[in-house]
Amino acid sequence: MMKRLLVILLLLFPVLSRAQEGQVRLYIKGGNNSAWGNFAAFSAECSYSLKKYFSIEGGLQYGTSGAIATEIRPSYFHDFDKGRLHGELLLHYNPYGSIHNVAAGVGAGFTARYVFARLGYYYRVFASGKDSFCEPFNIYYELGVSCLPKIPRWDLRVSVSNCRHFELERHYQPALYIEGWWYPVSSVGISVGAAYKPSGMFHLSSDYYQFYGSIGACYRW
């Protein structure tokens, strides 16, 4: 399975090399939740802009369950004095055992010096064999704060979201995230993060929870 991931990354390299700006992040994460117990995963994410107003982000994740999750978000953006506005499409696939979880959506977002946010709608289908179940209306969102915007080689972000890469939850299931980056040189850095989905807060199931930590390396150009 790792060979497949490496092949995909090598195939993407010619596209990434033509990008005007972007970032690649490789990391591992591990944690625990009430559905899977202890778990771990290896993830590869990338984001880049090919033209002045077009960008794309997404990646792959391989977990201890043996399944591969993938996500892609092409977007159109426009920069203003106060930040960047963008509209995006969302394509998400994350299997749970024999259940295939497929979602597609559309949304918009804003990124400024100290804050970032996105809001959108998605349609999801759960399928297992000949059986399927549709969720025709879901809202995805993200709201966060950038804590160190004036320090060039450091970044610290705190956010609440239900739509991180490879994690797409219902609107009443938000999670809390804290993530940090340090670039000892201008293009190569180290990333660390943690997430916690508390039981009870906006959740129908009061015993559901999840937490995990992640560490990895990133390259930007």
Tab-separated table of C-alpha atoms in Angstrom:
chain	number	residue	atom	x	y	z
A	1	MET	CA	0.000	0.000	0.000
A	2	MET	CA	2.849	2.395	0.736
A	3	LYS	CA	4.207	1.697	-2.764
A	4	ARG	CA	0.882	2.854	-4.225
A	5	LEU	CA	1.072	6.102	-2.277
A	6	LEU	CA	4.624	6.724	-3.486
A	7	VAL	CA	3.612	6.054	-7.102
A	8	ILE	CA	0.739	8.542	-6.844
A	9	LEU	CA	3.031	11.195	-5.344
A	10	LEU	CA	5.590	10.655	-8.123
A	11	LEU	CA	2.862	11.014	-10.761
A	12	LEU	CA	1.785	14.295	-9.165
A	13	PHE	CA	5.332	15.708	-9.091
A	14	PRO	CA	5.289	17.160	-12.673
A	15	VAL	CA	2.068	19.040	-11.853
A	16	LEU	CA	3.409	20.316	-8.529
A	17	SER	CA	6.647	21.480	-10.115
A	18	ARG	CA	4.664	23.838	-12.409
A	19	ALA	CA	2.679	25.338	-9.555
A	20	GLN	CA	3.211	29.016	-8.777
A	21	GLU	CA	3.061	28.415	-5.029
A	22	GLY	CA	2.141	25.499	-2.813
A	23	GLN	CA	2.858	23.154	0.055
A	24	VAL	CA	3.255	19.406	0.549
A	25	ARG	CA	2.787	17.869	3.984
A	26	LEU	CA	3.523	14.279	5.057
A	27	TYR	CA	2.539	13.237	8.573
A	28	ILE	CA	1.423	10.437	10.846
A	29	LYS	CA	-1.332	10.654	13.410
A	30	GLY	CA	-2.591	8.409	16.175
A	31	GLY	CA	-5.373	8.541	18.718
A	32	ASN	CA	-8.511	6.948	20.061
A	33	ASN	CA	-12.254	7.180	19.498
A	34	SER	CA	-15.343	5.339	20.664
A	35	ALA	CA	-15.944	3.762	17.226
A	36	TRP	CA	-12.493	2.353	16.371
A	37	GLY	CA	-10.610	2.349	19.677
A	38	ASN	CA	-6.902	3.002	19.142
A	39	PHE	CA	-5.993	3.976	15.578
A	40	ALA	CA	-3.151	5.383	13.481
A	41	ALA	CA	-2.819	6.731	9.943
A	42	PHE	CA	-0.278	8.024	7.431
A	43	SER	CA	-1.414	11.075	5.452
A	44	ALA	CA	-0.125	13.045	2.481
A	45	GLU	CA	-1.625	16.464	1.729
A	46	CYS	CA	-0.801	19.090	-0.869
A	47	SER	CA	-2.083	22.486	-1.929
A	48	TYR	CA	-0.942	24.600	-4.847
A	49	SER	CA	-2.030	27.280	-7.303
A	50	LEU	CA	-1.547	26.686	-11.020
A	51	LYS	CA	-2.797	30.043	-12.266
A	52	LYS	CA	-3.519	33.464	-10.814
A	53	TYR	CA	-7.054	32.639	-9.677
A	54	PHE	CA	-7.145	28.823	-9.500
A	55	SER	CA	-5.890	26.502	-6.770
A	56	ILE	CA	-6.392	22.929	-5.653
A	57	GLU	CA	-5.821	21.045	-2.409
A	58	GLY	CA	-6.323	17.473	-1.283
A	59	GLY	CA	-4.552	14.279	-0.388
A	60	LEU	CA	-4.575	10.639	0.615
A	61	GLN	CA	-4.718	8.863	3.962
A	62	TYR	CA	-3.945	5.227	4.761
A	63	GLY	CA	-5.097	4.015	8.176
A	64	THR	CA	-4.695	0.951	10.365
A	65	SER	CA	-8.114	-0.254	9.146
A	66	GLY	CA	-6.479	-0.900	5.752
A	67	ALA	CA	-8.679	1.625	3.917
A	68	ILE	CA	-7.529	4.599	1.838
A	69	ALA	CA	-9.362	7.904	2.242
A	70	THR	CA	-9.005	10.648	-0.321
A	71	GLU	CA	-10.203	14.205	-0.768
A	72	ILE	CA	-9.843	16.948	-3.359
A	73	ARG	CA	-10.941	20.612	-3.249
A	74	PRO	CA	-10.472	22.677	-6.416
A	75	SER	CA	-11.203	26.347	-5.887
A	76	TYR	CA	-11.339	29.753	-7.551
A	77	PHE	CA	-9.928	32.616	-5.463
A	78	HIS	CA	-9.482	36.362	-5.565
A	79	ASP	CA	-7.144	38.425	-3.392
A	80	PHE	CA	-8.197	41.695	-1.769
A	81	ASP	CA	-6.406	44.175	0.506
A	82	LYS	CA	-7.853	42.504	3.601
A	83	GLY	CA	-7.422	38.879	2.555
A	84	ARG	CA	-8.550	36.208	0.096
A	85	LEU	CA	-12.042	35.066	-0.907
A	86	HIS	CA	-12.543	31.693	-2.567
A	87	GLY	CA	-15.266	29.384	-3.833
A	88	GLU	CA	-14.623	25.643	-3.802
A	89	LEU	CA	-15.893	22.218	-4.793
A	90	LEU	CA	-15.567	19.335	-2.326
A	91	LEU	CA	-15.077	15.677	-3.301
A	92	HIS	CA	-14.615	13.324	-0.342
A	93	TYR	CA	-14.241	9.549	0.027
A	94	ASN	CA	-13.573	7.776	3.332
A	95	PRO	CA	-14.587	4.102	3.762
A	96	TYR	CA	-15.557	2.635	7.134
A	97	GLY	CA	-14.911	-1.091	6.855
A	98	SER	CA	-17.339	-2.367	4.182
A	99	ILE	CA	-19.260	0.938	4.130
A	100	HIS	CA	-18.285	3.410	1.404
A	101	ASN	CA	-18.723	7.046	2.399
A	102	VAL	CA	-18.851	9.342	-0.651
A	103	ALA	CA	-19.659	13.066	-0.488
A	104	ALA	CA	-19.726	16.021	-2.869
A	105	GLY	CA	-20.305	19.651	-1.994
A	106	VAL	CA	-19.767	23.318	-2.723
A	107	GLY	CA	-18.717	26.159	-0.442
A	108	ALA	CA	-16.933	29.467	0.028
A	109	GLY	CA	-14.253	30.764	2.361
A	110	PHE	CA	-12.241	33.759	3.529
A	111	THR	CA	-8.637	33.983	4.735
A	112	ALA	CA	-7.179	37.079	6.383
A	113	ARG	CA	-4.132	37.802	8.515
A	114	TYR	CA	-5.635	36.701	11.815
A	115	VAL	CA	-8.767	34.703	10.912
A	116	PHE	CA	-9.917	32.101	8.394
A	117	ALA	CA	-13.325	30.593	7.736
A	118	ARG	CA	-15.301	28.468	5.289
A	119	LEU	CA	-18.938	27.461	4.927
A	120	GLY	CA	-20.546	25.036	2.509
A	121	TYR	CA	-23.101	22.373	1.701
A	122	TYR	CA	-22.544	18.694	0.870
A	123	TYR	CA	-24.531	15.656	-0.218
A	124	ARG	CA	-23.393	12.255	1.059
A	125	VAL	CA	-24.079	8.601	0.244
A	126	PHE	CA	-23.252	5.608	2.439
A	127	ALA	CA	-23.176	2.357	0.443
A	128	SER	CA	-22.515	-1.262	1.427
A	129	GLY	CA	-23.095	-3.898	-1.217
A	130	LYS	CA	-26.535	-3.297	-2.739
A	131	ASP	CA	-27.704	-1.191	0.188
A	132	SER	CA	-27.272	2.573	0.353
A	133	PHE	CA	-28.337	5.501	2.497
A	134	CYS	CA	-28.348	9.148	1.410
A	135	GLU	CA	-27.921	12.319	3.420
A	136	PRO	CA	-29.327	14.994	1.088
A	137	PHE	CA	-28.451	18.046	3.180
A	138	ASN	CA	-25.403	18.702	5.365
A	139	ILE	CA	-23.495	21.858	6.255
A	140	TYR	CA	-19.720	21.962	6.582
A	141	TYR	CA	-17.834	24.801	8.225
A	142	GLU	CA	-14.534	25.969	9.687
A	143	LEU	CA	-13.678	28.975	11.842
A	144	GLY	CA	-10.183	29.619	13.129
A	145	VAL	CA	-7.595	32.097	14.364
A	146	SER	CA	-3.973	32.463	13.279
A	147	CYS	CA	-2.022	33.330	16.426
A	148	LEU	CA	1.433	34.186	15.022
A	149	PRO	CA	0.903	36.007	11.699
A	150	LYS	CA	3.813	38.418	12.215
A	151	ILE	CA	6.485	35.743	12.768
A	152	PRO	CA	7.728	34.513	9.348
A	153	ARG	CA	8.882	30.997	10.285
A	154	TRP	CA	6.275	30.152	12.904
A	155	ASP	CA	2.545	29.563	12.716
A	156	LEU	CA	-0.013	28.526	15.330
A	157	ARG	CA	-3.694	28.035	14.499
A	158	VAL	CA	-6.718	27.206	16.630
A	159	SER	CA	-9.992	26.284	14.978
A	160	VAL	CA	-13.410	24.641	15.251
A	161	SER	CA	-14.488	22.594	12.252
A	162	ASN	CA	-16.388	19.581	10.952
A	163	CYS	CA	-14.642	19.432	7.549
A	164	ARG	CA	-10.925	18.858	7.865
A	165	HIS	CA	-9.127	16.674	5.329
A	166	PHE	CA	-10.431	13.084	5.525
A	167	GLU	CA	-12.858	14.133	8.292
A	168	LEU	CA	-16.335	15.181	7.193
A	169	GLU	CA	-18.923	15.170	9.965
A	170	ARG	CA	-22.519	16.307	10.346
A	171	HIS	CA	-23.048	19.939	11.306
A	172	TYR	CA	-23.731	19.104	14.975
A	173	GLN	CA	-20.395	17.259	15.342
A	174	PRO	CA	-17.625	19.897	15.487
A	175	ALA	CA	-14.093	19.202	16.656
A	176	LEU	CA	-11.459	21.453	18.230
A	177	TYR	CA	-8.042	21.713	16.517
A	178	ILE	CA	-4.691	23.227	17.404
A	179	GLU	CA	-1.864	23.104	14.871
A	180	GLY	CA	1.623	24.544	14.717
A	181	TRP	CA	4.367	24.900	12.091
A	182	TRP	CA	8.031	25.771	12.439
A	183	TYR	CA	10.291	26.375	9.437
A	184	PRO	CA	13.964	26.162	10.426
A	185	VAL	CA	14.700	27.094	6.796
A	186	SER	CA	12.430	29.075	4.507
A	187	SER	CA	10.984	26.109	2.595
A	188	VAL	CA	11.206	23.040	4.877
A	189	GLY	CA	9.310	22.797	8.140
A	190	ILE	CA	7.931	20.635	10.926
A	191	SER	CA	4.229	20.424	11.743
A	192	VAL	CA	2.482	19.203	14.892
A	193	GLY	CA	-1.186	19.135	15.773
A	194	ALA	CA	-3.902	17.798	18.040
A	195	ALA	CA	-7.666	17.411	17.717
A	196	TYR	CA	-10.445	16.670	20.169
A	197	LYS	CA	-14.092	15.949	19.468
A	198	PRO	CA	-15.791	16.179	22.871
A	199	SER	CA	-18.765	14.082	23.892
A	200	GLY	CA	-22.000	15.929	24.432
A	201	MET	CA	-21.252	19.300	22.741
A	202	PHE	CA	-23.863	19.583	19.942
A	203	HIS	CA	-23.759	15.789	19.594
A	204	LEU	CA	-26.758	13.470	19.518
A	205	SER	CA	-24.618	10.654	20.943
A	206	SER	CA	-23.278	11.762	24.315
A	207	ASP	CA	-20.697	8.937	24.539
A	208	TYR	CA	-18.986	9.723	21.211
A	209	TYR	CA	-15.552	11.301	21.381
A	210	GLN	CA	-12.271	11.365	19.503
A	211	PHE	CA	-8.807	12.722	20.080
A	212	TYR	CA	-5.534	12.384	18.215
A	213	GLY	CA	-2.122	13.944	17.777
A	214	SER	CA	-0.079	14.337	14.588
A	215	ILE	CA	3.500	15.099	13.612
A	216	GLY	CA	5.074	15.484	10.211
A	217	ALA	CA	7.204	17.418	7.762
A	218	CYS	CA	6.186	19.985	5.158
A	219	TYR	CA	7.759	21.645	2.138
A	220	ARG	CA	6.566	24.937	0.644
A	221	TRP	CA	7.579	26.962	-2.401
